[in-house]
Each structure stands twice: as structure tokens, then as C-alpha cells.
Short mmCIF file of C-alpha atoms in Angstrom, two decimals:
data_model
loop_
_atom_site.label_atom_id
_atom_site.label_comp_id
_atom_site.label_asym_id
_atom_site.label_seq_id
_atom_site.Cartn_x
_atom_site.Cartn_y
_atom_site.Cartn_z
CA MET A 1 145.17 34.91 187.18
CA ALA A 2 145.32 38.34 185.67
CA LYS A 3 144.34 36.92 182.36
CA ALA A 4 141.49 35.03 183.99
CA LYS A 5 140.39 38.18 185.73
CA SER A 6 140.64 40.18 182.56
CA ASN A 7 138.75 37.51 180.71
CA SER A 8 136.14 37.40 183.36
CA THR A 9 135.84 41.16 183.35
CA THR A 10 135.59 41.23 179.60
CA LYS A 11 133.05 38.44 179.69
CA ALA A 12 131.16 40.26 182.36
CA SER A 13 131.32 43.46 180.41
CA THR A 14 130.24 41.70 177.30
CA ASN A 15 127.51 39.95 179.17
CA ASP A 16 126.48 43.27 180.63
CA THR A 17 126.50 44.82 177.23
CA LYS A 18 124.60 41.85 175.84
CA LYS A 19 122.08 42.17 178.59
CA VAL A 20 121.76 45.94 178.13
CA GLU A 21 121.50 45.86 174.37
CA PRO A 22 118.49 43.59 174.26
CA VAL A 23 116.83 45.67 176.93
CA ALA A 24 117.61 48.80 174.98
CA GLN A 25 116.35 47.14 171.83
CA THR A 26 113.25 45.59 173.32
CA GLN A 27 112.11 48.70 175.17
CA PRO A 28 111.85 51.08 172.21
CA LYS A 29 110.42 48.48 169.86
CA PRO A 30 107.22 47.82 171.76
CA THR A 31 106.83 51.51 172.46
CA THR A 32 107.42 52.60 168.89
CA ASN A 33 105.55 49.70 167.35
CA GLY A 34 102.76 50.00 169.88
CA ASP A 35 102.53 53.71 169.25
CA HIS A 36 102.35 53.22 165.51
CA LYS A 37 99.83 50.46 165.83
CA LYS A 38 97.68 52.57 168.10
CA VAL A 39 97.85 55.64 165.91
CA GLU A 40 97.15 53.90 162.61
CA PRO A 41 93.87 52.19 163.61
CA LYS A 42 92.69 55.42 165.21
CA THR A 43 93.33 57.53 162.15
CA GLN A 44 91.85 55.04 159.63
CA PRO A 45 88.48 54.40 161.26
CA GLU A 46 88.10 58.04 162.18
CA SER A 47 88.77 59.19 158.63
CA LYS A 48 86.45 56.66 156.97
CA PRO A 49 83.27 57.42 158.91
CA GLU A 50 83.90 61.12 158.50
CA ALA A 51 84.16 60.79 154.73
CA LYS A 52 81.10 58.56 154.27
CA PRO A 53 78.48 60.75 155.91
CA VAL A 54 79.70 63.75 153.94
CA THR A 55 79.31 61.97 150.63
CA ASN A 56 75.91 60.57 151.61
CA HIS A 57 74.62 63.98 152.64
CA LYS A 58 75.81 65.40 149.37
CA ALA A 59 74.09 62.65 147.46
CA LYS A 60 70.90 63.21 149.42
CA ALA A 61 71.12 66.92 148.89
CA LYS A 62 71.57 66.37 145.17
CA SER A 63 68.65 63.96 144.97
CA THR A 64 66.37 66.27 146.93
CA SER A 65 67.43 69.22 144.86
CA ASN A 66 66.69 67.30 141.66
CA THR A 67 63.24 66.08 142.60
CA PRO A 68 61.49 69.47 142.37
CA ALA A 69 63.01 70.05 138.96
CA GLN A 70 61.90 66.61 137.85
CA GLU A 71 58.42 67.20 139.20
CA GLU A 72 58.22 70.54 137.45
CA GLY A 73 59.32 68.87 134.21
CA GLU A 74 56.68 66.13 134.48
CA SER A 75 53.49 66.64 132.54
CA PHE A 76 50.02 66.07 133.93
CA SER A 77 49.74 62.79 132.06
CA ASP A 78 52.90 61.56 133.79
CA ARG A 79 51.58 62.50 137.23
CA LEU A 80 48.06 61.19 136.61
CA PRO A 81 48.70 57.56 137.73
CA LYS A 82 50.20 58.82 141.00
CA ILE A 83 47.23 61.15 141.51
CA ILE A 84 44.76 58.32 140.96
CA GLU A 85 46.67 56.06 143.32
CA THR A 86 46.68 58.77 145.99
CA LEU A 87 42.97 59.47 145.63
CA THR A 88 42.14 55.78 145.73
CA TYR A 89 44.38 54.63 148.56
CA SER A 90 46.20 57.45 150.38
CA ILE A 91 44.07 60.56 151.01
CA PRO A 92 44.95 62.00 154.46
CA PRO A 93 44.58 60.97 157.17
CA ASN A 94 46.65 58.16 155.70
CA ILE A 95 45.62 55.58 158.29
CA LYS A 96 45.30 52.28 156.47
CA THR A 97 42.12 50.25 156.94
CA LEU A 98 41.18 47.27 154.75
CA PRO A 99 41.91 46.42 151.10
CA LEU A 100 39.73 47.87 148.37
CA SER A 101 38.64 44.35 147.42
CA PHE A 102 37.04 43.87 150.87
CA TYR A 103 34.71 46.86 150.50
CA ALA A 104 33.82 46.04 146.89
CA ASN A 105 33.19 42.37 147.66
CA PHE A 106 31.03 43.24 150.66
CA GLN A 107 28.93 45.75 148.75
CA LYS A 108 28.34 43.45 145.77
CA GLY A 109 27.98 40.26 147.80
CA SER A 110 25.46 41.78 150.22
CA MET A 111 23.26 43.08 147.40
CA PHE A 112 21.10 39.93 147.47
CA PHE A 113 20.23 40.39 151.15
CA PHE A 114 19.86 44.15 150.76
CA LEU A 115 17.36 43.77 147.93
CA LEU A 116 15.43 41.06 149.77
CA TYR A 117 15.09 43.37 152.76
CA LEU A 118 13.84 46.20 150.55
CA MET A 119 11.29 43.89 148.94
CA TYR A 120 10.04 42.94 152.37
CA TYR A 121 10.08 46.54 153.64
CA PHE A 122 8.17 47.97 150.66
CA LYS A 123 6.09 44.79 150.21
CA ASN A 124 7.09 44.76 146.58
CA TYR A 125 6.84 41.27 145.07
CA SER A 126 6.27 42.31 141.47
CA ARG A 127 7.75 40.74 138.35
CA GLY A 128 10.15 43.62 137.87
CA ALA A 129 11.40 43.34 141.46
CA PHE A 130 12.17 39.62 141.13
CA ILE A 131 13.88 40.04 137.75
CA TYR A 132 15.99 42.87 139.11
CA LEU A 133 16.85 40.78 142.18
CA ALA A 134 18.03 37.90 139.97
CA MET A 135 20.20 40.14 137.79
CA HIS A 136 21.84 42.37 140.39
CA ALA A 137 22.30 39.67 143.03
CA SER A 138 23.82 37.21 140.53
CA TYR A 139 26.28 39.89 139.47
CA GLY A 140 27.37 40.29 143.10
CA PHE A 141 27.97 36.55 143.42
CA MET A 142 29.89 36.49 140.12
CA TRP A 143 32.09 39.37 141.30
CA ASN A 144 33.01 37.56 144.51
CA LEU A 145 33.67 34.36 142.59
CA LYS A 146 35.95 36.29 140.25
CA THR A 147 37.83 37.78 143.20
CA LEU A 148 38.40 34.36 144.72
CA ALA A 149 39.49 32.71 141.45
CA PHE A 150 41.54 35.45 139.76
CA PRO A 151 41.67 38.65 141.85
CA ASP A 152 42.80 42.03 140.61
CA ARG A 153 46.12 42.76 142.31
CA ALA A 154 45.47 46.49 142.32
CA HIS A 155 42.42 45.96 144.55
CA LEU A 156 44.48 44.19 147.21
CA ALA A 157 46.09 47.44 148.42
CA LYS A 158 44.78 48.87 151.69
CA MET A 159 42.81 52.11 151.66
CA SER A 160 43.26 55.07 153.96
CA ILE A 161 40.47 56.56 156.04
CA GLY A 162 40.50 59.66 153.85
CA SER A 163 39.88 57.64 150.67
CA LEU A 164 36.83 55.79 152.01
CA PRO A 165 34.29 58.61 151.38
CA LEU A 166 35.04 58.58 147.64
CA LEU A 167 34.61 54.81 147.48
CA PHE A 168 31.38 54.86 149.49
CA THR A 169 29.97 57.55 147.22
CA VAL A 170 30.28 55.24 144.22
CA LEU A 171 29.05 52.15 146.07
CA ILE A 172 26.02 53.97 147.52
CA GLY A 173 25.12 55.02 143.99
CA TYR A 174 25.01 51.36 142.97
CA TRP A 175 22.88 50.56 146.02
CA TYR A 176 20.46 53.29 145.00
CA LEU A 177 19.71 51.48 141.74
CA GLY A 178 18.23 48.61 143.72
CA TYR A 179 16.40 50.99 146.06
CA PHE A 180 14.88 52.72 143.03
CA MET A 181 13.35 49.47 141.79
CA MET A 182 12.22 48.02 145.12
CA SER A 183 10.64 51.27 146.30
CA GLY A 184 8.27 51.15 143.33
CA GLN A 185 9.86 53.87 141.20
CA GLY A 186 11.13 51.45 138.56
CA ILE A 187 9.07 49.48 136.04
CA GLN A 188 7.20 46.89 138.08
CA ASN A 189 5.69 44.97 135.17
CA PRO A 190 8.25 45.04 132.34
CA SER A 191 7.29 43.81 128.92
CA PRO A 192 8.74 40.56 127.54
CA GLU A 193 10.69 42.65 125.05
CA ARG A 194 12.31 44.73 127.81
CA ILE A 195 13.16 41.57 129.73
CA CYS A 196 14.72 40.00 126.63
CA ILE A 197 16.89 43.04 125.81
CA GLY A 198 17.89 43.65 129.43
CA VAL A 199 18.88 40.04 130.10
CA CYS A 200 20.86 39.80 126.83
CA ILE A 201 22.88 42.96 127.54
CA PHE A 202 23.41 41.91 131.15
CA THR A 203 24.65 38.44 130.17
CA LEU A 204 27.10 39.74 127.56
CA GLY A 205 28.41 42.33 130.01
CA SER A 206 28.92 39.69 132.69
CA VAL A 207 30.94 37.55 130.29
CA LEU A 208 33.22 40.47 129.42
CA MET A 209 33.59 41.41 133.08
CA MET A 210 34.49 37.85 134.11
CA THR A 211 37.33 37.41 131.62
CA ALA A 212 40.42 35.87 133.25
CA GLN A 213 42.83 36.33 130.35
CA LYS A 214 44.73 39.21 131.93
CA TYR A 215 45.25 37.41 135.24
CA PHE A 216 46.61 34.16 133.83
CA THR A 217 48.64 35.81 131.06
CA LEU A 218 50.48 38.13 133.46
CA LYS A 219 50.99 35.23 135.85
CA TYR A 220 53.31 33.48 133.38
CA LYS A 221 54.38 36.28 131.02
CA LYS A 222 54.88 39.96 131.75
CA GLY A 223 54.34 42.65 129.16
CA LEU A 224 51.67 43.81 126.74
CA ILE A 225 48.64 41.56 126.23
CA ASP A 226 47.49 41.81 122.62
CA SER A 227 45.86 38.44 121.95
CA GLY A 228 42.55 36.73 122.62
CA MET A 229 39.53 38.77 123.61
CA ILE A 230 41.70 41.76 124.50
CA SER A 231 43.23 41.86 121.02
CA ARG A 232 40.28 43.85 119.61
CA ASN A 233 39.33 45.83 122.71
CA ARG A 234 41.77 47.33 125.20
CA ASN A 235 39.24 47.66 128.05
CA THR A 236 36.89 44.68 127.94
CA ASN A 237 36.33 44.70 131.71
CA TYR A 238 35.16 48.32 131.73
CA LEU A 239 32.88 47.66 128.75
CA GLY A 240 31.39 44.69 130.59
CA GLU A 241 30.74 46.74 133.73
CA MET A 242 29.05 49.45 131.69
CA MET A 243 26.88 46.94 129.85
CA LEU A 244 25.62 45.07 132.91
CA TYR A 245 24.92 48.20 134.97
CA GLY A 246 23.32 49.77 131.90
CA ALA A 247 21.03 46.73 131.72
CA LEU A 248 20.03 47.27 135.36
CA ALA A 249 19.20 50.91 134.66
CA TYR A 250 17.28 49.83 131.55
CA MET A 251 15.17 47.48 133.67
CA ASN A 252 14.38 50.41 135.99
CA GLY A 253 13.21 52.51 133.07
CA THR A 254 12.92 56.27 132.78
CA GLU A 255 9.16 56.75 133.15
CA LYS A 256 9.45 58.28 136.63
CA SER A 257 13.04 59.46 136.90
CA TYR A 258 16.39 59.61 135.12
CA VAL A 259 18.32 59.28 138.38
CA PRO A 260 19.67 55.74 137.70
CA TRP A 261 21.12 56.80 134.37
CA ALA A 262 22.44 60.04 135.87
CA ILE A 263 24.31 58.01 138.52
CA LEU A 264 25.85 55.68 135.94
CA LEU A 265 26.84 58.46 133.56
CA THR A 266 28.52 60.31 136.42
CA VAL A 267 30.53 57.23 137.42
CA TRP A 268 31.47 56.44 133.84
CA THR A 269 32.50 60.02 133.09
CA ILE A 270 34.50 60.75 136.24
CA VAL A 271 35.79 57.37 137.44
CA PHE A 272 35.93 55.08 134.42
CA SER A 273 37.21 57.64 131.90
CA ILE A 274 40.08 58.76 134.16
CA THR A 275 41.19 55.21 134.99
CA ILE A 276 40.95 54.17 131.33
CA PHE A 277 43.08 57.16 130.33
CA ALA A 278 45.67 56.32 133.00
CA LYS A 279 45.75 52.71 131.82
CA GLU A 280 46.28 53.90 128.26
CA LEU A 281 49.29 55.95 129.37
CA SER A 282 50.87 52.88 130.94
CA LEU A 283 50.23 50.82 127.80
CA LYS A 284 52.03 53.41 125.68
CA LYS A 285 55.26 52.69 127.55
CA LYS A 286 55.21 49.00 126.61
CA GLU A 287 56.78 47.47 123.55
CA GLY A 288 54.39 46.77 120.68
CA TYR A 289 51.81 49.36 121.71
CA GLN A 290 51.52 50.98 118.26
CA GLN A 291 50.76 47.67 116.54
CA TYR A 292 48.28 46.85 119.29
CA LYS A 293 46.58 50.23 118.95
CA GLU A 294 46.15 49.79 115.19
CA LYS A 295 44.19 46.55 115.54
CA SER A 296 42.08 47.48 118.60
CA TRP A 297 39.88 50.24 119.95
CA LEU A 298 39.84 51.87 123.34
CA LEU A 299 36.41 50.69 124.55
CA LEU A 300 34.49 49.07 121.69
CA PHE A 301 35.51 45.96 119.78
CA LYS A 302 37.14 46.58 116.41
CA PRO A 303 35.69 43.93 114.07
CA PHE A 304 38.06 44.57 111.16
CA ARG A 305 41.53 45.93 110.63
CA SER A 306 40.04 48.80 108.66
CA ASP A 307 38.57 51.61 110.73
CA ILE A 308 36.08 52.44 107.98
CA LEU A 309 34.65 48.93 107.81
CA SER A 310 34.48 48.71 111.60
CA LEU A 311 32.68 52.05 111.85
CA LEU A 312 30.30 50.92 109.10
CA VAL A 313 29.30 47.89 111.17
CA TYR A 314 28.47 50.07 114.19
CA ALA A 315 26.67 52.58 111.99
CA ILE A 316 24.41 49.84 110.59
CA ALA A 317 23.75 48.52 114.10
CA ALA A 318 22.91 52.03 115.35
CA ALA A 319 20.55 52.58 112.43
CA GLY A 320 18.81 49.30 113.21
CA VAL A 321 18.38 50.24 116.86
CA TYR A 322 16.98 53.62 115.91
CA TYR A 323 14.55 52.03 113.46
CA VAL A 324 13.28 49.58 116.07
CA TYR A 325 12.89 52.39 118.59
CA SER A 326 11.02 54.61 116.15
CA GLU A 327 8.61 51.76 115.31
CA GLY A 328 7.75 51.26 118.95
CA GLY A 329 9.95 48.29 119.78
CA MET A 330 10.85 44.84 118.51
CA THR A 331 7.31 43.43 118.61
CA PRO A 332 5.80 45.83 116.01
CA VAL A 333 8.84 45.41 113.78
CA LEU A 334 8.67 41.61 113.92
CA LYS A 335 4.95 41.68 113.19
CA LYS A 336 5.53 43.98 110.23
CA MET A 337 8.33 41.78 108.91
CA HIS A 338 6.42 38.54 109.41
CA PRO A 339 4.69 38.40 105.97
CA TYR A 340 7.91 39.15 104.10
CA VAL A 341 9.94 36.72 106.15
CA LYS A 342 7.30 33.99 105.72
CA LYS A 343 7.11 34.55 101.96
CA THR A 344 10.94 34.45 101.69
CA ILE A 345 11.23 31.26 103.71
CA ASP A 346 8.41 29.56 101.81
CA GLY A 347 10.05 30.49 98.50
CA ALA A 348 13.42 29.17 99.65
CA ILE A 349 11.85 25.87 100.75
CA ALA A 350 10.02 25.50 97.44
CA ALA A 351 13.24 26.13 95.53
CA VAL A 352 15.09 23.50 97.50
CA VAL A 353 12.30 20.97 97.01
CA GLY A 354 12.28 21.66 93.26
CA ILE A 355 16.03 21.13 93.03
CA LEU A 356 15.73 17.85 94.90
CA LYS A 357 12.98 16.64 92.54
CA LEU A 358 15.11 17.41 89.52
CA ALA A 359 18.05 15.55 91.06
#
């Protein structure tokens, strides 16, 4: 019995110890492990967000501190494209309105109705008025057709309220050309020679303005365009615009005023020259620009690889124009040349007939 008691006591003690030990073991474990688990996630997420903002602020501070130095190091030619973009689209107040294409399309497309109204208002139904209506109104329709078929992506950007006065100044100048003719200040009865020259220049200018090579080339291949019509002239669209508007001013004449030509020269000097220069700066950054520059000219077509031969062609053309002008126009020159041309043609026909008889 004593042994049984002792065994029972030992078993009880062992059981007690067994029961105590797991309690002693289980109690600290959850506390220690729980404490460690609670501390570690607190320290890690707290340390990470604190480190990230610091590095980001430093990076921002560095970038902001570098931008003035970069801007100071930039030349005027580097900043010019940004200046043009700001003047065209973002003059304060920078509240966006409609795309540039909308205003240009409306002005050019409404020219037909505007000119018809002026003809009715001034009761001007002369030959010069109808010819001018056909030329300027057809250009407006061609412009809108071009925008629908192959639009200029740069014109799709929206303009700010502050940039609209500059745009309207240019567009009102173009409207004034039509007003000048319909109000009776232009040539109301142009000669057949003036009509012939004006229509020829206007047609060639419209063809150059309507070229779609740039649109479709950039649609499938990015980079420098140095083939086709643009291969000899780096600004065919600007040349076309100058030719067709120059033809409209030529139809107006200069007998009563030089205002139409003054308007065009102002636009060409201030607007066209700056945008052409900015475009040239962007072309310089593209691969193959030097080779492209050697075979083309900035505004005129370069007929030959040689600059001397190309200049000789334009010099001969300029001399011919001056000669015709000094003689009083094409009609007196053709009349003066008629006997010589007739004699030359008759001689050539007689020579051919003689050769055929001998054969």
C-alpha cells in the first residue's frame, strides 16, 4: 500500500509537473512570439514609408534644381518650338476652346458664302468678282477636303482663349482680301493675260498645298521624309500656300492699294518664316538630314544636285519675267515673237518635207 501510495504520489507529482510544464511552456511562447510578431510588422511598414518619401522629395528637389540650369543652358533655337507651341495653343488664360483645325476650316469653308454676301451687298457682279469668287472659294473647299482626308495632326490640338486673338488676326487678314475685291477696290475687269497668269499660279499652289505624302508616309514609317515631291523642297505646303494667296493678291492688283500684298508679306515674314525655321530645327535632329539638305532647298525646288545649275535656272526664269514685264506683258511679247516663231516653224516643216521626199 505504501508503494502504491508512493507510486500514486509520484504519478500525481509527475502529472502535476507535466501539467505545469506545458502551461509554463505555452504561456511564454504565445506572449513572446506574439510580441515579436507584433513588433516586426510595425517596424517594417513604418520604416519603409518613411524612407520612400524622403528619397522622392530628394529626387524632386534635384529635378527642380536642375531645370533652371538646363533652361539657362538652352539656346533660343532650342526653346523656339516651345515658344511657338505656347503662342499657338496656350497663351493665358489657358482655358481650352476648340481645335485649331475647327477655326481654320470654318474660315476657309465659309469664304464662299462670305464672298457671295459681299457681292450682293456691294452689288458687284463684275468679271473680276466672279473669278475671285471661284478661286478663293474653291481653295476653301479644297482645304476642308484635305482636312477630312489627311488632316494635319498639329492642328488637332485645342487652343486657349488667349491664343485666339493671334489666330483671328491672321484669318481676318485673309478675309480682307475678298473684301478688297468685292468692295470695288480690286481689278474688276482683268485682262485675259492676268487671268491666265493668276489661274496658273493658283492651280500650281493648290497642288503643292494638297500633297498627302507627309501624312501617309508618317502613318506607316516614322522618321525623315526625303523622297517624292518633298525630296527637292523641304516646305512644299508653305510654298503652295504662298503661291495661291499670291495669285489672289495678283488678281486684286495694285492700282488702288498695296494692302493685300502688305497683309501677305506680313504673314509670310512673321508667321511662315518662324514656323519654317522651327521645322528646320526639328529636321536637323533626324538621321540623314545632311544628305537631305544637300539635295533640297528650304522653300524653292532644287532642280539639280548642283547649286550653281539650280540657281542658273531660276536666274533665267527671273530674267524672262523681267523682260515680259518691261515689254508690257505677255501679249506684246508674243506679238513681237510671232514673225520669228512662224518663220522658224515654216522652215522646220519645209526641212522635214524635203527629207521625206528624198527618202
